Amino acid sequence: MTVSYVVSGFAVGLLVGLTGVGGGSLMTPLLTLLFGIHPSVAVGTDLAFASLTKVAGTAAHRWRGTVRWDIVKRLSLGALPAAVATALILKYLGGISAEIGKIIRYAIAVSVLLTVIALLFKGKLQRWLNARPEKHLQGNNLALATVIAGVVLGVLVTMSSIGAGAVGATILVLLYPRLSPAEVAGTDIAYAVPLTAIAALGHWWLGSIDWILLGSLLLGSIPGITLGSLAARAVPEKFLRGLLAVTLTTVAVKLIY
């Protein structure tokens, strides 16, 4: 089974390297559906996986100067307390009981569908907003909306391990349409590091992280991400995102039914 986990880590890493999204959206449902791992354990392990893999990405973006730290602070102000509160609620409700597992399973399905919407419409939303500068939020309204978005992402990510990537990036595009693609990517990865780390600590406290599974996934994902990143320019982005959207939609339907 360990070999299967390594192969799965490689496959997900390859897709992430090719498309830039899909880590949690694919990994958590894969662990739940294919390997029969309890949803709470799948979420906790994937959060630990994400927090470790995103550190390197943040370092690279920081070196390139493509992280908007003011936005990271605003998102974190909402996301980190929300992650802690969600972990406490999960503990109070029974942690990894069957009932909570079912709730988490549905949360995963909803998060996957939100990721599909983000994949398909992010570019169109950005173009629409750039053509209408009067629609942009400013000042205190923008700061408050960013904090509220952080709260939503904190709950979503802690419940399902999904949303920090494509959903977070789409929210950044909606709130800050003038950000360059590199700044969107860098800021999205940077705020996700403390969020996934806090959420992972919460799941560790709940006892829902499988450390052997985590090591196996990392062993496969590192070469997968590297290979995918190198091959990204050779494969049409539109084709890859369409394929990913179809795959994620199928996954969400299977999670619900």
Short mmCIF file of C-alpha atoms in Angstrom, two decimals:
data_model
loop_
_atom_site.label_atom_id
_atom_site.label_comp_id
_atom_site.label_asym_id
_atom_site.label_seq_id
_atom_site.Cartn_x
_atom_site.Cartn_y
_atom_site.Cartn_z
CA MET A 1 0.00 0.00 0.00
CA THR A 2 2.91 2.34 0.70
CA VAL A 3 3.97 2.07 -2.97
CA SER A 4 0.42 3.03 -4.00
CA TYR A 5 0.62 6.12 -1.80
CA VAL A 6 3.96 7.11 -3.36
CA VAL A 7 2.48 6.67 -6.86
CA SER A 8 -0.58 8.70 -5.88
CA GLY A 9 1.65 11.45 -4.50
CA PHE A 10 3.59 11.46 -7.77
CA ALA A 11 0.39 11.66 -9.89
CA VAL A 12 -1.07 14.53 -7.86
CA GLY A 13 2.30 16.31 -7.78
CA LEU A 14 2.54 15.97 -11.56
CA LEU A 15 -0.88 17.62 -12.04
CA VAL A 16 -0.04 20.38 -9.59
CA GLY A 17 3.21 21.04 -11.43
CA LEU A 18 1.40 21.13 -14.78
CA THR A 19 -1.58 23.28 -13.75
CA GLY A 20 -0.58 25.05 -10.54
CA VAL A 21 -3.74 23.86 -8.74
CA GLY A 22 -5.45 20.68 -7.65
CA GLY A 23 -3.30 19.49 -4.74
CA GLY A 24 -5.91 19.30 -1.98
CA SER A 25 -8.77 19.03 -4.48
CA LEU A 26 -7.35 15.76 -5.78
CA MET A 27 -5.40 14.36 -2.84
CA THR A 28 -8.14 14.35 -0.21
CA PRO A 29 -10.84 12.76 -2.44
CA LEU A 30 -8.25 10.28 -3.75
CA LEU A 31 -7.39 9.13 -0.23
CA THR A 32 -11.06 8.95 0.71
CA LEU A 33 -12.47 7.23 -2.39
CA LEU A 34 -9.60 5.08 -3.67
CA PHE A 35 -7.95 3.99 -0.43
CA GLY A 36 -10.95 4.14 1.90
CA ILE A 37 -9.18 6.39 4.40
CA HIS A 38 -11.46 8.11 6.91
CA PRO A 39 -12.33 11.63 5.67
CA SER A 40 -10.95 13.29 8.80
CA VAL A 41 -7.61 11.45 8.51
CA ALA A 42 -7.44 12.26 4.78
CA VAL A 43 -8.05 15.96 5.52
CA GLY A 44 -5.54 16.12 8.39
CA THR A 45 -2.80 14.33 6.46
CA ASP A 46 -3.35 16.46 3.38
CA LEU A 47 -3.16 19.66 5.44
CA ALA A 48 0.20 18.58 6.88
CA PHE A 49 1.30 17.70 3.33
CA ALA A 50 0.21 21.12 2.02
CA SER A 51 1.85 23.11 4.81
CA LEU A 52 5.21 21.45 4.14
CA THR A 53 5.11 21.69 0.33
CA LYS A 54 3.96 25.34 0.25
CA VAL A 55 6.93 26.57 2.30
CA ALA A 56 9.30 26.12 -0.65
CA GLY A 57 6.86 27.89 -2.96
CA THR A 58 6.61 30.84 -0.60
CA ALA A 59 10.39 31.12 -0.39
CA ALA A 60 10.66 31.21 -4.18
CA HIS A 61 7.95 33.88 -4.53
CA ARG A 62 9.46 35.95 -1.75
CA TRP A 63 12.80 35.89 -3.53
CA ARG A 64 11.07 37.07 -6.72
CA GLY A 65 9.20 39.81 -4.85
CA THR A 66 5.76 38.50 -5.87
CA VAL A 67 4.14 38.29 -2.42
CA ARG A 68 1.82 41.08 -1.26
CA TRP A 69 2.42 40.82 2.47
CA ASP A 70 -0.26 43.39 3.32
CA ILE A 71 -2.87 41.11 1.74
CA VAL A 72 -1.36 38.04 3.42
CA LYS A 73 -1.78 39.77 6.81
CA ARG A 74 -5.42 40.62 6.14
CA LEU A 75 -6.29 37.10 4.98
CA SER A 76 -4.44 35.57 7.94
CA LEU A 77 -6.26 37.87 10.36
CA GLY A 78 -9.50 36.13 9.36
CA ALA A 79 -8.25 32.66 8.39
CA LEU A 80 -6.10 31.70 11.38
CA PRO A 81 -8.70 32.33 14.14
CA ALA A 82 -11.32 30.64 11.94
CA ALA A 83 -9.08 27.57 11.56
CA VAL A 84 -8.57 27.35 15.33
CA ALA A 85 -12.30 27.79 16.01
CA THR A 86 -13.21 25.12 13.44
CA ALA A 87 -10.76 22.63 14.98
CA LEU A 88 -12.26 23.32 18.43
CA ILE A 89 -15.78 22.76 17.08
CA LEU A 90 -14.70 19.48 15.45
CA LYS A 91 -13.23 18.38 18.78
CA TYR A 92 -16.41 19.34 20.64
CA LEU A 93 -18.60 17.51 18.11
CA GLY A 94 -16.63 14.30 18.43
CA GLY A 95 -13.52 14.61 16.27
CA ILE A 96 -13.46 11.67 13.88
CA SER A 97 -16.84 10.10 14.66
CA ALA A 98 -18.90 8.67 11.80
CA GLU A 99 -21.29 11.63 11.84
CA ILE A 100 -18.47 14.17 11.65
CA GLY A 101 -16.85 12.09 8.91
CA LYS A 102 -20.02 12.42 6.84
CA ILE A 103 -20.10 16.19 7.37
CA ILE A 104 -16.45 16.45 6.31
CA ARG A 105 -17.15 14.29 3.24
CA TYR A 106 -19.86 16.72 2.10
CA ALA A 107 -17.58 19.67 2.88
CA ILE A 108 -14.94 18.10 0.63
CA ALA A 109 -17.50 17.71 -2.18
CA VAL A 110 -18.61 21.36 -1.91
CA SER A 111 -14.99 22.55 -1.82
CA VAL A 112 -14.15 20.49 -4.91
CA LEU A 113 -17.07 22.04 -6.81
CA LEU A 114 -15.95 25.53 -5.76
CA THR A 115 -12.51 24.67 -7.11
CA VAL A 116 -14.06 23.67 -10.46
CA ILE A 117 -15.91 27.01 -10.66
CA ALA A 118 -12.69 28.83 -9.80
CA LEU A 119 -10.78 26.95 -12.51
CA LEU A 120 -13.35 27.68 -15.21
CA PHE A 121 -14.25 31.30 -14.50
CA LYS A 122 -11.27 32.99 -12.82
CA GLY A 123 -9.92 34.46 -16.07
CA LYS A 124 -13.34 35.72 -17.18
CA LEU A 125 -13.96 37.32 -13.79
CA GLN A 126 -10.61 39.09 -13.88
CA ARG A 127 -11.22 40.47 -17.38
CA TRP A 128 -14.73 41.64 -16.42
CA LEU A 129 -13.47 43.44 -13.31
CA ASN A 130 -10.50 45.04 -15.07
CA ALA A 131 -12.95 46.56 -17.58
CA ARG A 132 -15.05 48.03 -14.75
CA PRO A 133 -12.79 49.87 -12.27
CA GLU A 134 -15.84 51.43 -10.60
CA LYS A 135 -16.73 47.96 -9.24
CA HIS A 136 -13.46 47.65 -7.30
CA LEU A 137 -13.57 47.83 -3.50
CA GLN A 138 -11.36 50.44 -1.87
CA GLY A 139 -9.95 51.35 1.55
CA ASN A 140 -11.65 49.98 4.67
CA ASN A 141 -14.28 48.11 2.65
CA LEU A 142 -11.55 46.21 0.80
CA ALA A 143 -9.69 45.44 4.04
CA LEU A 144 -12.88 44.16 5.74
CA ALA A 145 -13.86 42.04 2.72
CA THR A 146 -10.36 40.48 2.72
CA VAL A 147 -10.61 39.55 6.41
CA ILE A 148 -14.09 38.04 5.87
CA ALA A 149 -12.75 36.07 2.90
CA GLY A 150 -10.00 34.79 5.18
CA VAL A 151 -12.62 33.57 7.68
CA VAL A 152 -14.47 31.65 4.95
CA LEU A 153 -11.25 30.11 3.67
CA GLY A 154 -10.14 29.20 7.20
CA VAL A 155 -13.33 27.23 7.85
CA LEU A 156 -13.33 25.64 4.39
CA VAL A 157 -9.68 24.55 4.50
CA THR A 158 -9.86 23.18 8.05
CA MET A 159 -13.01 21.18 7.27
CA SER A 160 -11.94 19.81 3.90
CA SER A 161 -8.23 20.72 3.28
CA ILE A 162 -9.47 22.22 -0.01
CA GLY A 163 -9.83 25.88 -1.00
CA ALA A 164 -6.47 27.45 -0.21
CA GLY A 165 -5.32 27.10 -3.85
CA ALA A 166 -7.77 27.73 -6.67
CA VAL A 167 -10.58 29.13 -4.51
CA GLY A 168 -8.18 31.42 -2.64
CA ALA A 169 -6.66 32.63 -5.90
CA THR A 170 -10.10 33.40 -7.34
CA ILE A 171 -11.02 35.43 -4.26
CA LEU A 172 -7.79 37.39 -4.66
CA VAL A 173 -8.66 38.10 -8.30
CA LEU A 174 -12.13 39.32 -7.29
CA LEU A 175 -10.88 41.59 -4.52
CA TYR A 176 -7.60 42.71 -6.12
CA PRO A 177 -8.07 42.50 -9.90
CA ARG A 178 -4.99 44.64 -10.57
CA LEU A 179 -2.62 42.02 -9.12
CA SER A 180 -0.37 40.35 -11.67
CA PRO A 181 -0.74 36.54 -12.10
CA ALA A 182 2.59 36.09 -10.31
CA GLU A 183 1.42 38.21 -7.37
CA VAL A 184 -1.85 36.26 -7.16
CA ALA A 185 0.08 32.97 -7.08
CA GLY A 186 2.69 34.22 -4.60
CA THR A 187 0.19 35.80 -2.21
CA ASP A 188 -2.11 32.78 -2.40
CA ILE A 189 0.72 30.40 -1.50
CA ALA A 190 2.12 32.65 1.26
CA TYR A 191 -1.12 33.01 3.24
CA ALA A 192 -1.81 29.28 2.82
CA VAL A 193 1.36 28.31 4.73
CA PRO A 194 0.26 29.50 8.19
CA LEU A 195 -3.36 28.53 7.48
CA THR A 196 -2.58 24.92 6.51
CA ALA A 197 -0.04 24.68 9.35
CA ILE A 198 -2.57 25.84 11.98
CA ALA A 199 -5.26 23.59 10.51
CA ALA A 200 -2.83 20.65 10.45
CA LEU A 201 -1.94 21.26 14.11
CA GLY A 202 -5.65 21.18 14.89
CA HIS A 203 -6.03 17.82 13.16
CA TRP A 204 -2.90 16.53 14.91
CA TRP A 205 -4.58 17.46 18.19
CA LEU A 206 -7.67 15.56 16.99
CA GLY A 207 -5.45 12.56 16.19
CA SER A 208 -6.28 12.62 12.48
CA ILE A 209 -2.84 12.70 10.81
CA ASP A 210 -1.24 9.51 9.46
CA TRP A 211 2.50 10.26 9.50
CA ILE A 212 3.55 7.19 7.48
CA LEU A 213 1.01 8.12 4.81
CA LEU A 214 2.31 11.71 4.86
CA GLY A 215 5.90 10.56 4.27
CA SER A 216 4.85 8.32 1.39
CA LEU A 217 2.91 11.13 -0.30
CA LEU A 218 5.84 13.53 0.03
CA LEU A 219 8.21 10.93 -1.40
CA GLY A 220 6.13 10.76 -4.57
CA SER A 221 5.00 14.35 -4.87
CA ILE A 222 8.40 16.04 -4.92
CA PRO A 223 9.61 14.43 -8.19
CA GLY A 224 6.05 14.71 -9.58
CA ILE A 225 5.86 18.46 -9.00
CA THR A 226 9.37 18.91 -10.44
CA LEU A 227 8.57 16.93 -13.60
CA GLY A 228 5.20 18.63 -14.05
CA SER A 229 6.74 22.09 -13.71
CA LEU A 230 9.35 21.27 -16.34
CA ALA A 231 6.72 19.90 -18.76
CA ALA A 232 4.12 22.62 -18.15
CA ARG A 233 5.01 24.73 -21.20
CA ALA A 234 4.68 21.77 -23.57
CA VAL A 235 1.03 21.02 -22.68
CA PRO A 236 -1.79 23.50 -23.51
CA GLU A 237 -3.05 25.10 -20.27
CA LYS A 238 -6.67 25.22 -21.45
CA PHE A 239 -6.65 21.46 -22.11
CA LEU A 240 -5.16 20.71 -18.69
CA ARG A 241 -7.59 22.91 -16.80
CA GLY A 242 -10.53 21.40 -18.69
CA LEU A 243 -9.33 17.89 -17.88
CA LEU A 244 -8.86 18.84 -14.24
CA ALA A 245 -12.33 20.40 -14.07
CA VAL A 246 -13.98 17.25 -15.48
CA THR A 247 -12.01 15.03 -13.08
CA LEU A 248 -12.91 17.14 -10.05
CA THR A 249 -16.60 17.28 -10.99
CA THR A 250 -16.67 13.48 -11.21
CA VAL A 251 -14.95 13.25 -7.84
CA ALA A 252 -17.46 15.63 -6.20
CA VAL A 253 -20.43 13.61 -7.54
CA LYS A 254 -18.93 10.36 -6.20
CA LEU A 255 -18.36 11.96 -2.80
CA ILE A 256 -21.99 13.01 -2.57
CA TYR A 257 -23.49 9.79 -3.92
#
